mmCIF file of C-alpha atoms and ligand atoms in Angstrom:
data_model
loop_
_atom_site.group_PDB
_atom_site.id
_atom_site.type_symbol
_atom_site.label_atom_id
_atom_site.label_comp_id
_atom_site.label_asym_id
_atom_site.label_seq_id
_atom_site.Cartn_x
_atom_site.Cartn_y
_atom_site.Cartn_z
ATOM 1 C CA MET A 1 26.217 2.649 -3.558
ATOM 2 C CA THR A 2 23.920 5.628 -3.931
ATOM 3 C CA ASN A 3 23.126 8.389 -1.151
ATOM 4 C CA ILE A 4 19.474 7.957 -0.475
ATOM 5 C CA ALA A 5 17.201 9.808 2.120
ATOM 6 C CA PHE A 6 14.308 8.112 3.440
ATOM 7 C CA ILE A 7 11.617 9.824 4.829
ATOM 8 C CA GLY A 8 8.651 8.213 6.944
ATOM 9 C CA LEU A 9 9.770 5.413 8.947
ATOM 10 C CA GLY A 10 6.842 3.736 10.004
ATOM 11 C CA ASN A 11 5.603 0.101 9.877
ATOM 12 C CA MET A 12 6.504 0.049 5.889
ATOM 13 C CA GLY A 13 9.119 2.501 5.690
ATOM 14 C CA GLY A 14 11.286 1.679 8.859
ATOM 15 C CA PRO A 15 11.771 -2.102 7.344
ATOM 16 C CA MET A 16 11.937 -0.728 3.684
ATOM 17 C CA ALA A 17 14.977 1.770 4.838
ATOM 18 C CA ALA A 18 16.799 -0.901 6.707
ATOM 19 C CA ASN A 19 16.622 -3.061 3.717
ATOM 20 C CA LEU A 20 18.203 -0.192 1.554
ATOM 21 C CA ALA A 21 20.741 0.070 4.285
ATOM 22 C CA LYS A 22 21.610 -3.454 4.401
ATOM 23 C CA ALA A 23 22.206 -3.647 0.501
ATOM 24 C CA GLY A 24 25.223 -0.928 1.157
ATOM 25 C CA HIS A 25 23.399 2.131 0.149
ATOM 26 C CA ASP A 26 24.025 5.412 2.178
ATOM 27 C CA VAL A 27 20.543 6.156 3.686
ATOM 28 C CA THR A 28 19.664 8.989 5.593
ATOM 29 C CA ALA A 29 16.421 8.511 7.620
ATOM 30 C CA THR A 30 14.090 11.066 8.784
ATOM 31 C CA ASP A 31 10.580 10.993 10.627
ATOM 32 C CA LEU A 32 8.488 13.076 12.963
ATOM 33 C CA SER A 33 8.876 10.557 15.193
ATOM 34 C CA ILE A 34 12.626 10.286 17.079
ATOM 35 C CA GLY A 35 12.119 6.831 18.008
ATOM 36 C CA ALA A 36 11.784 5.808 14.661
ATOM 37 C CA ILE A 37 14.745 7.339 13.583
ATOM 38 C CA ASP A 38 16.511 5.809 16.418
ATOM 39 C CA ARG A 39 15.263 2.148 15.243
ATOM 40 C CA ALA A 40 16.452 3.336 11.485
ATOM 41 C CA VAL A 41 19.942 4.448 13.064
ATOM 42 C CA GLU A 42 20.038 0.700 15.048
ATOM 43 C CA ALA A 43 19.371 -0.810 11.404
ATOM 44 C CA GLY A 44 22.197 0.725 9.648
ATOM 45 C CA CYS A 45 20.862 4.078 8.500
ATOM 46 C CA LYS A 46 22.061 7.799 9.419
ATOM 47 C CA ARG A 47 20.316 10.012 11.422
ATOM 48 C CA GLY A 48 18.551 12.730 9.491
ATOM 49 C CA GLN A 49 17.465 15.816 11.596
ATOM 50 C CA SER A 50 14.927 17.438 9.443
ATOM 51 C CA VAL A 51 13.789 16.653 5.698
ATOM 52 C CA ALA A 52 15.806 19.488 4.767
ATOM 53 C CA ALA A 53 18.995 17.920 6.190
ATOM 54 C CA ALA A 54 18.089 14.527 4.994
ATOM 55 C CA VAL A 55 17.764 15.303 1.428
ATOM 56 C CA ALA A 56 20.797 17.909 0.919
ATOM 57 C CA ASP A 57 23.115 15.390 -0.176
ATOM 58 C CA ALA A 58 20.719 12.793 -1.394
ATOM 59 C CA ASP A 59 20.815 11.217 -5.138
ATOM 60 C CA ILE A 60 17.451 9.538 -4.339
ATOM 61 C CA VAL A 61 14.609 10.488 -2.235
ATOM 62 C CA VAL A 62 12.225 7.626 -1.078
ATOM 63 C CA SER A 63 8.914 8.666 0.979
ATOM 64 C CA MET A 64 6.540 6.401 2.951
ATOM 65 C CA LEU A 65 4.033 8.667 4.173
ATOM 66 C CA PRO A 66 0.448 8.119 5.613
ATOM 67 C CA ALA A 67 -1.563 10.026 3.042
ATOM 68 C CA GLY A 68 -1.854 12.725 0.347
ATOM 69 C CA ALA A 69 -1.559 15.725 2.555
ATOM 70 C CA HIS A 70 1.518 14.535 4.208
ATOM 71 C CA VAL A 71 2.877 13.636 0.846
ATOM 72 C CA ARG A 72 2.017 17.225 -0.368
ATOM 73 C CA SER A 73 3.436 18.944 2.878
ATOM 74 C CA VAL A 74 6.661 16.900 2.772
ATOM 75 C CA TYR A 75 7.559 17.648 -0.748
ATOM 76 C CA MET A 76 5.916 21.326 -1.361
ATOM 77 C CA GLU A 77 6.226 23.007 1.844
ATOM 78 C CA ASP A 78 9.241 25.533 2.740
ATOM 79 C CA TYR A 79 10.777 22.925 4.758
ATOM 80 C CA GLY A 80 10.244 20.411 2.447
ATOM 81 C CA VAL A 81 12.003 18.168 -0.222
ATOM 82 C CA LEU A 82 11.583 20.376 -3.363
ATOM 83 C CA ALA A 83 13.177 23.558 -1.581
ATOM 84 C CA HIS A 84 16.261 21.632 -0.341
ATOM 85 C CA ALA A 85 16.991 18.536 -2.818
ATOM 86 C CA LYS A 86 20.236 18.982 -4.785
ATOM 87 C CA ASP A 87 20.076 19.410 -8.411
ATOM 88 C CA GLY A 88 19.415 16.328 -10.528
ATOM 89 C CA ALA A 89 17.910 14.155 -7.558
ATOM 90 C CA LEU A 90 15.217 11.628 -8.178
ATOM 91 C CA PHE A 91 12.091 11.101 -6.020
ATOM 92 C CA ILE A 92 10.001 8.183 -5.102
ATOM 93 C CA ASP A 93 6.559 8.304 -3.247
ATOM 94 C CA SER A 94 5.775 4.828 -2.153
ATOM 95 C CA SER A 95 2.626 6.001 -0.013
ATOM 96 C CA THR A 96 -0.578 5.035 -0.965
ATOM 97 C CA ILE A 97 -2.156 8.433 -1.644
ATOM 98 C CA ASP A 98 -4.918 10.010 -3.623
ATOM 99 C CA VAL A 99 -4.050 10.276 -7.518
ATOM 100 C CA ASP A 100 -4.461 13.902 -7.745
ATOM 101 C CA SER A 101 -1.998 14.259 -4.867
ATOM 102 C CA ALA A 102 0.179 12.319 -6.481
ATOM 103 C CA ARG A 103 -0.043 13.980 -9.856
ATOM 104 C CA ALA A 104 0.182 17.247 -8.172
ATOM 105 C CA VAL A 105 3.382 16.797 -6.522
ATOM 106 C CA ILE A 106 5.367 15.016 -9.378
ATOM 107 C CA ALA A 107 4.060 18.133 -11.624
ATOM 108 C CA ALA A 108 5.279 20.422 -8.987
ATOM 109 C CA ALA A 109 8.599 18.526 -8.932
ATOM 110 C CA ALA A 110 8.908 18.457 -12.869
ATOM 111 C CA ASP A 111 8.440 22.380 -12.598
ATOM 112 C CA LYS A 112 11.556 22.692 -10.595
ATOM 113 C CA ASP A 113 13.194 20.142 -13.068
ATOM 114 C CA PHE A 114 13.025 17.182 -10.647
ATOM 115 C CA ALA A 115 12.061 13.361 -12.022
ATOM 116 C CA MET A 116 9.733 11.795 -9.616
ATOM 117 C CA VAL A 117 7.561 8.814 -9.644
ATOM 118 C CA ASP A 118 4.460 7.183 -7.555
ATOM 119 C CA ALA A 119 5.604 4.042 -6.553
ATOM 120 C CA PRO A 120 2.693 2.465 -4.072
ATOM 121 C CA VAL A 121 3.136 -0.981 -2.431
ATOM 122 C CA SER A 122 1.515 -4.150 -2.556
ATOM 123 C CA GLY A 123 2.198 -6.224 0.424
ATOM 124 C CA GLY A 124 2.248 -5.567 4.177
ATOM 125 C CA VAL A 125 4.767 -5.269 6.881
ATOM 126 C CA ALA A 126 6.134 -8.799 6.461
ATOM 127 C CA ALA A 127 6.826 -8.241 2.755
ATOM 128 C CA ALA A 128 8.579 -4.857 3.275
ATOM 129 C CA ALA A 129 11.007 -6.588 5.949
ATOM 130 C CA ALA A 130 11.408 -9.372 3.457
ATOM 131 C CA GLY A 131 12.185 -6.991 0.458
ATOM 132 C CA ALA A 132 9.535 -8.806 -1.109
ATOM 133 C CA LEU A 133 7.013 -5.737 -2.168
ATOM 134 C CA THR A 134 5.327 -5.260 -5.535
ATOM 135 C CA PHE A 135 5.981 -1.904 -6.593
ATOM 136 C CA MET A 136 3.411 -0.084 -9.113
ATOM 137 C CA VAL A 137 5.167 2.679 -10.697
ATOM 138 C CA GLY A 138 4.022 5.912 -12.421
ATOM 139 C CA GLY A 139 6.073 8.224 -14.303
ATOM 140 C CA GLU A 140 8.177 8.877 -17.151
ATOM 141 C CA SER A 141 10.119 5.803 -18.394
ATOM 142 C CA THR A 142 13.450 7.395 -17.782
ATOM 143 C CA ALA A 143 12.551 8.323 -14.178
ATOM 144 C CA PHE A 144 11.225 4.674 -14.053
ATOM 145 C CA GLU A 145 14.511 3.199 -14.911
ATOM 146 C CA ARG A 146 16.386 5.074 -12.575
ATOM 147 C CA ALA A 147 14.109 4.071 -9.625
ATOM 148 C CA ARG A 148 14.229 0.339 -10.666
ATOM 149 C CA PRO A 149 17.688 -0.716 -8.917
ATOM 150 C CA ILE A 150 16.452 0.721 -5.962
ATOM 151 C CA LEU A 151 12.886 -0.337 -6.126
ATOM 152 C CA ASP A 152 14.402 -3.953 -6.766
ATOM 153 C CA VAL A 153 16.039 -4.241 -3.368
ATOM 154 C CA MET A 154 12.817 -3.482 -1.550
ATOM 155 C CA GLY A 155 10.711 -5.483 -3.887
ATOM 156 C CA LYS A 156 10.400 -8.721 -5.857
ATOM 157 C CA ASN A 157 8.057 -7.341 -8.513
ATOM 158 C CA VAL A 158 8.520 -4.087 -9.923
ATOM 159 C CA PHE A 159 6.072 -2.704 -12.836
ATOM 160 C CA HIS A 160 5.761 0.669 -14.910
ATOM 161 C CA ALA A 161 2.441 1.423 -15.335
ATOM 162 C CA GLY A 162 2.600 4.328 -17.099
ATOM 163 C CA ALA A 163 2.223 8.104 -16.664
ATOM 164 C CA ALA A 164 2.720 10.173 -13.184
ATOM 165 C CA GLY A 165 -0.196 8.665 -10.823
ATOM 166 C CA ASN A 166 -0.760 5.299 -12.608
ATOM 167 C CA GLY A 167 0.805 3.508 -9.992
ATOM 168 C CA GLN A 168 -1.821 4.896 -7.479
ATOM 169 C CA VAL A 169 -4.586 4.159 -10.101
ATOM 170 C CA ALA A 170 -3.259 0.430 -10.411
ATOM 171 C CA LYS A 171 -3.331 0.119 -6.601
ATOM 172 C CA ILE A 172 -6.777 1.581 -5.988
ATOM 173 C CA ALA A 173 -8.186 -0.374 -9.037
ATOM 174 C CA ASN A 174 -6.695 -3.505 -8.078
ATOM 175 C CA ASN A 175 -7.744 -3.300 -4.128
ATOM 176 C CA MET A 176 -11.231 -2.432 -5.309
ATOM 177 C CA LEU A 177 -11.575 -5.524 -7.324
ATOM 178 C CA LEU A 178 -10.107 -7.528 -4.749
ATOM 179 C CA ALA A 179 -12.625 -6.276 -1.903
ATOM 180 C CA ILE A 180 -15.490 -7.048 -4.193
ATOM 181 C CA SER A 181 -14.178 -10.457 -4.791
ATOM 182 C CA MET A 182 -13.694 -11.297 -1.164
ATOM 183 C CA ILE A 183 -17.460 -9.691 -0.053
ATOM 184 C CA GLY A 184 -18.776 -12.073 -2.949
ATOM 185 C CA THR A 185 -16.733 -14.949 -1.911
ATOM 186 C CA CYS A 186 -17.906 -14.583 1.638
ATOM 187 C CA GLU A 187 -21.267 -14.501 0.595
ATOM 188 C CA ALA A 188 -21.028 -17.512 -1.616
ATOM 189 C CA PHE A 189 -19.839 -19.629 1.216
ATOM 190 C CA ASN A 190 -22.224 -18.288 3.648
ATOM 191 C CA LEU A 191 -25.294 -18.869 1.408
ATOM 192 C CA ALA A 192 -23.850 -22.454 0.773
ATOM 193 C CA GLU A 193 -23.245 -23.113 4.307
ATOM 194 C CA LYS A 194 -26.697 -21.766 5.433
ATOM 195 C CA LEU A 195 -28.426 -24.026 2.730
ATOM 196 C CA GLY A 196 -26.834 -27.138 4.020
ATOM 197 C CA LEU A 197 -23.388 -27.565 1.718
ATOM 198 C CA ASP A 198 -19.962 -27.506 4.000
ATOM 199 C CA ALA A 199 -17.240 -25.006 3.287
ATOM 200 C CA GLN A 200 -15.027 -27.754 1.950
ATOM 201 C CA THR A 201 -17.156 -29.459 -0.191
ATOM 202 C CA PHE A 202 -18.348 -25.882 -1.836
ATOM 203 C CA PHE A 203 -14.568 -25.085 -1.975
ATOM 204 C CA ASP A 204 -13.714 -28.229 -4.074
ATOM 205 C CA ILE A 205 -16.475 -27.673 -6.408
ATOM 206 C CA SER A 206 -16.239 -23.703 -6.685
ATOM 207 C CA SER A 207 -12.566 -23.481 -6.703
ATOM 208 C CA THR A 208 -12.234 -25.928 -9.966
ATOM 209 C CA ALA A 209 -15.751 -24.191 -11.359
ATOM 210 C CA SER A 210 -16.239 -20.452 -12.947
ATOM 211 C CA GLY A 211 -16.736 -18.956 -9.290
ATOM 212 C CA GLN A 212 -12.831 -19.538 -8.728
ATOM 213 C CA CYS A 213 -10.993 -16.633 -7.550
ATOM 214 C CA TRP A 214 -7.941 -15.467 -5.633
ATOM 215 C CA SER A 215 -10.096 -14.558 -2.654
ATOM 216 C CA MET A 216 -11.283 -17.975 -2.841
ATOM 217 C CA THR A 217 -8.187 -20.147 -3.683
ATOM 218 C CA SER A 218 -5.304 -18.277 -1.840
ATOM 219 C CA TYR A 219 -7.172 -16.564 0.894
ATOM 220 C CA CYS A 220 -10.545 -18.298 1.565
ATOM 221 C CA PRO A 221 -12.704 -16.255 3.909
ATOM 222 C CA ALA A 222 -14.402 -19.438 5.072
ATOM 223 C CA PRO A 223 -12.170 -21.365 8.141
ATOM 224 C CA GLY A 224 -10.794 -24.815 6.599
ATOM 225 C CA PRO A 225 -10.192 -25.091 2.841
ATOM 226 C CA VAL A 226 -7.056 -23.033 2.773
ATOM 227 C CA PRO A 227 -4.915 -23.504 5.809
ATOM 228 C CA ALA A 228 -2.615 -20.610 5.764
ATOM 229 C CA ALA A 229 -5.391 -18.074 5.335
ATOM 230 C CA PRO A 230 -6.449 -15.562 7.978
ATOM 231 C CA SER A 231 -10.049 -17.501 8.610
ATOM 232 C CA ASN A 232 -7.787 -19.904 10.408
ATOM 233 C CA ASN A 233 -6.230 -17.619 12.783
ATOM 234 C CA ASP A 234 -9.259 -15.858 13.873
ATOM 235 C CA TYR A 235 -9.065 -13.607 11.217
ATOM 236 C CA GLN A 236 -5.852 -11.758 12.325
ATOM 237 C CA PRO A 237 -4.064 -9.709 9.653
ATOM 238 C CA GLY A 238 -2.990 -10.216 6.975
ATOM 239 C CA PHE A 239 -4.226 -7.013 5.563
ATOM 240 C CA ALA A 240 -6.267 -5.198 7.933
ATOM 241 C CA ALA A 241 -10.136 -4.178 7.167
ATOM 242 C CA ALA A 242 -9.163 -0.743 7.848
ATOM 243 C CA MET A 243 -6.379 -0.427 5.307
ATOM 244 C CA MET A 244 -8.770 -2.130 2.577
ATOM 245 C CA LEU A 245 -11.367 0.648 3.327
ATOM 246 C CA LYS A 246 -8.512 3.440 3.100
ATOM 247 C CA ASP A 247 -8.098 2.039 -0.398
ATOM 248 C CA LEU A 248 -11.803 2.029 -1.336
ATOM 249 C CA ARG A 249 -12.268 5.319 -0.018
ATOM 250 C CA LEU A 250 -9.065 6.303 -2.401
ATOM 251 C CA ALA A 251 -10.777 4.431 -5.070
ATOM 252 C CA GLN A 252 -14.226 6.298 -4.824
ATOM 253 C CA GLY A 253 -12.603 9.631 -4.354
ATOM 254 C CA ALA A 254 -11.115 8.996 -7.679
ATOM 255 C CA ALA A 255 -13.951 7.744 -9.238
ATOM 256 C CA ASN A 256 -16.457 10.814 -8.252
ATOM 257 C CA ALA A 257 -13.788 13.127 -9.331
ATOM 258 C CA ALA A 258 -13.769 11.285 -12.745
ATOM 259 C CA LYS A 259 -17.537 10.810 -12.748
ATOM 260 C CA VAL A 260 -17.058 6.855 -13.289
ATOM 261 C CA ALA A 261 -19.641 4.706 -12.149
ATOM 262 C CA THR A 262 -18.363 2.058 -9.727
ATOM 263 C CA PRO A 263 -21.181 0.642 -8.044
ATOM 264 C CA LEU A 264 -19.851 -2.352 -6.639
ATOM 265 C CA GLY A 265 -16.877 -0.299 -5.398
ATOM 266 C CA ALA A 266 -19.397 1.919 -3.469
ATOM 267 C CA GLN A 267 -21.093 -1.138 -1.981
ATOM 268 C CA ALA A 268 -17.805 -2.747 -0.999
ATOM 269 C CA GLU A 269 -16.722 0.582 0.582
ATOM 270 C CA ALA A 270 -20.083 0.874 2.754
ATOM 271 C CA VAL A 271 -19.591 -2.815 3.838
ATOM 272 C CA TYR A 272 -16.052 -2.077 5.195
ATOM 273 C CA ALA A 273 -17.137 0.929 6.851
ATOM 274 C CA LEU A 274 -19.486 -1.311 9.068
ATOM 275 C CA MET A 275 -16.708 -3.186 9.935
ATOM 276 C CA GLU A 276 -15.138 0.117 11.107
ATOM 277 C CA ALA A 277 -18.294 1.453 12.818
ATOM 278 C CA ALA A 278 -18.466 -2.207 14.483
ATOM 279 C CA GLY A 279 -14.897 -1.331 15.827
ATOM 280 C CA LYS A 280 -13.430 -4.640 13.864
ATOM 281 C CA ASP A 281 -11.493 -2.872 11.187
ATOM 282 C CA ASP A 282 -8.038 -4.386 13.041
ATOM 283 C CA LEU A 283 -9.551 -7.624 11.657
ATOM 284 C CA ASP A 284 -7.851 -9.125 8.386
ATOM 285 C CA PHE A 285 -10.225 -7.801 5.377
ATOM 286 C CA SER A 286 -11.557 -11.139 5.027
ATOM 287 C CA GLY A 287 -13.075 -10.893 8.468
ATOM 288 C CA VAL A 288 -15.704 -9.374 6.419
ATOM 289 C CA MET A 289 -17.120 -13.116 6.593
ATOM 290 C CA LYS A 290 -18.111 -12.186 10.161
ATOM 291 C CA LEU A 291 -20.123 -9.173 9.189
ATOM 292 C CA ILE A 292 -21.662 -11.271 6.079
ATOM 293 C CA ARG A 293 -22.586 -14.161 8.743
ATOM 294 C CA GLY A 294 -23.916 -11.580 11.502
ATOM 295 C CA ASP A 295 -21.459 -12.625 13.564
ATOM 296 C CA LEU A 296 -19.899 -8.872 14.432
HETATM 297 P P1 NAD B 1 2.553 4.414 9.320
HETATM 298 O O1 NAD B 1 1.800 5.422 9.963
HETATM 299 O O2 NAD B 1 3.258 3.511 10.457
HETATM 300 O O3 NAD B 1 4.239 5.477 9.122
HETATM 301 C C1 NAD B 1 4.099 6.704 8.658
HETATM 302 C C2 NAD B 1 5.314 7.372 8.848
HETATM 303 O O4 NAD B 1 5.176 8.745 8.297
HETATM 304 C C3 NAD B 1 5.011 7.658 10.609
HETATM 305 O O5 NAD B 1 6.385 7.292 11.173
HETATM 306 C C4 NAD B 1 5.376 9.348 10.598
HETATM 307 O O6 NAD B 1 5.750 9.597 11.925
HETATM 308 C C5 NAD B 1 5.659 9.574 9.314
HETATM 309 N N1 NAD B 1 5.488 11.132 8.943
HETATM 310 C C6 NAD B 1 4.419 11.556 8.934
HETATM 311 N N2 NAD B 1 4.149 13.074 8.432
HETATM 312 C C7 NAD B 1 5.607 12.994 8.369
HETATM 313 C C8 NAD B 1 6.432 14.193 8.292
HETATM 314 N N3 NAD B 1 5.781 15.477 7.712
HETATM 315 N N4 NAD B 1 7.517 14.152 8.003
HETATM 316 C C9 NAD B 1 8.402 13.133 8.403
HETATM 317 N N5 NAD B 1 7.683 11.964 8.669
HETATM 318 C C10 NAD B 1 6.290 12.111 8.509
HETATM 319 O O7 NAD B 1 2.289 3.950 8.036
HETATM 320 P P2 NAD B 1 2.861 2.802 7.127
HETATM 321 O O8 NAD B 1 1.611 1.664 7.659
HETATM 322 O O9 NAD B 1 3.747 2.795 7.305
HETATM 323 O O10 NAD B 1 2.248 3.094 5.774
HETATM 324 C C11 NAD B 1 2.832 4.071 5.142
HETATM 325 C C12 NAD B 1 2.130 3.827 3.735
HETATM 326 O O11 NAD B 1 2.352 2.699 2.976
HETATM 327 C C13 NAD B 1 0.592 4.606 3.644
HETATM 328 O O12 NAD B 1 0.289 5.169 2.876
HETATM 329 C C14 NAD B 1 -0.022 3.176 3.722
HETATM 330 O O13 NAD B 1 -1.642 3.252 3.156
HETATM 331 C C15 NAD B 1 0.956 2.678 3.084
HETATM 332 N N6 NAD B 1 0.682 0.943 2.936
HETATM 333 C C16 NAD B 1 0.819 0.393 4.292
HETATM 334 C C17 NAD B 1 0.649 -1.305 4.068
HETATM 335 C C18 NAD B 1 0.596 -1.733 5.453
HETATM 336 O O14 NAD B 1 0.586 -3.227 5.603
HETATM 337 N N7 NAD B 1 1.064 -1.044 6.657
HETATM 338 C C19 NAD B 1 0.624 -1.677 3.077
HETATM 339 C C20 NAD B 1 0.712 -1.254 1.779
HETATM 340 C C21 NAD B 1 0.562 0.043 1.845
#
């Protein structure tokens, strides 16, 4: 049993904290929302009255917050983790945030002799509830090995991606590729259909030919060929277009800062921004098919 502080009990953090408590850990949970803390207490966590109080006795601090500004604040401000954690504590930030913030907070923790990893996840709320997330972890090997048993409770795949911030790099590079392949798949199915080739026949051919990709074979954006795909459920998420757009913006921010050319990533961001402008970013990210078809 480990003393764990869990900060950020939203859609993802709530079920993740619950799984740690269910596994027998002593979890003190805190959030700005009292309702979120109440739900965590019902799920077996202890009530954390504040960040400072929650982390005071923790051997491990896990955070699951919206964006880089929240993570910087929760760790680096006077009320926060670095000022109040006990010596030797390990910090795991699982939020999806910009690479610069991840590296800055890990460096600030190191300045105070705390070990810290960035450990963003792939998988949505259902995977968080099932303890089936994939973690992409950046940080020193020793910190990664200390974090692994805790991450194993919340996830089924745990990868060490290398140095601090590399978890975030893996996440945004993967999701940029996914967005590009999804948009390309939508364009191909739409073109085939408009030229008289039905989705199932095109799928049968392309899924065994060189156009094959995960967006097609596991998540086909054209209704029909992959029964479990959101395209057969009116594009209900799944993984919402709004969350894909968040990750694409993080990818473009990092690419611009590092002067790396990502022309298709930039296009993908622009396409998903159109979903947002149309007020349809609550659809699954494969719902970009509707935009390509002119159905939005
Ligand atoms: P959410 O908005 O539901 O939860 C965030 C929680 O953080 C909220 O309960 C909020 O009150 C709390 N919070 C904010 N500032 C705080 C502070 N200063 N102190 C304490 N608590 C604070 O978000 P979510 O959907 O749980 O996502 C969390 C992170 O996981 C995000 O970075 C998101 O991009 C990433 N993510 C989400 C999903 C998903 O499907 N929802 C999937 C993969 C990754």
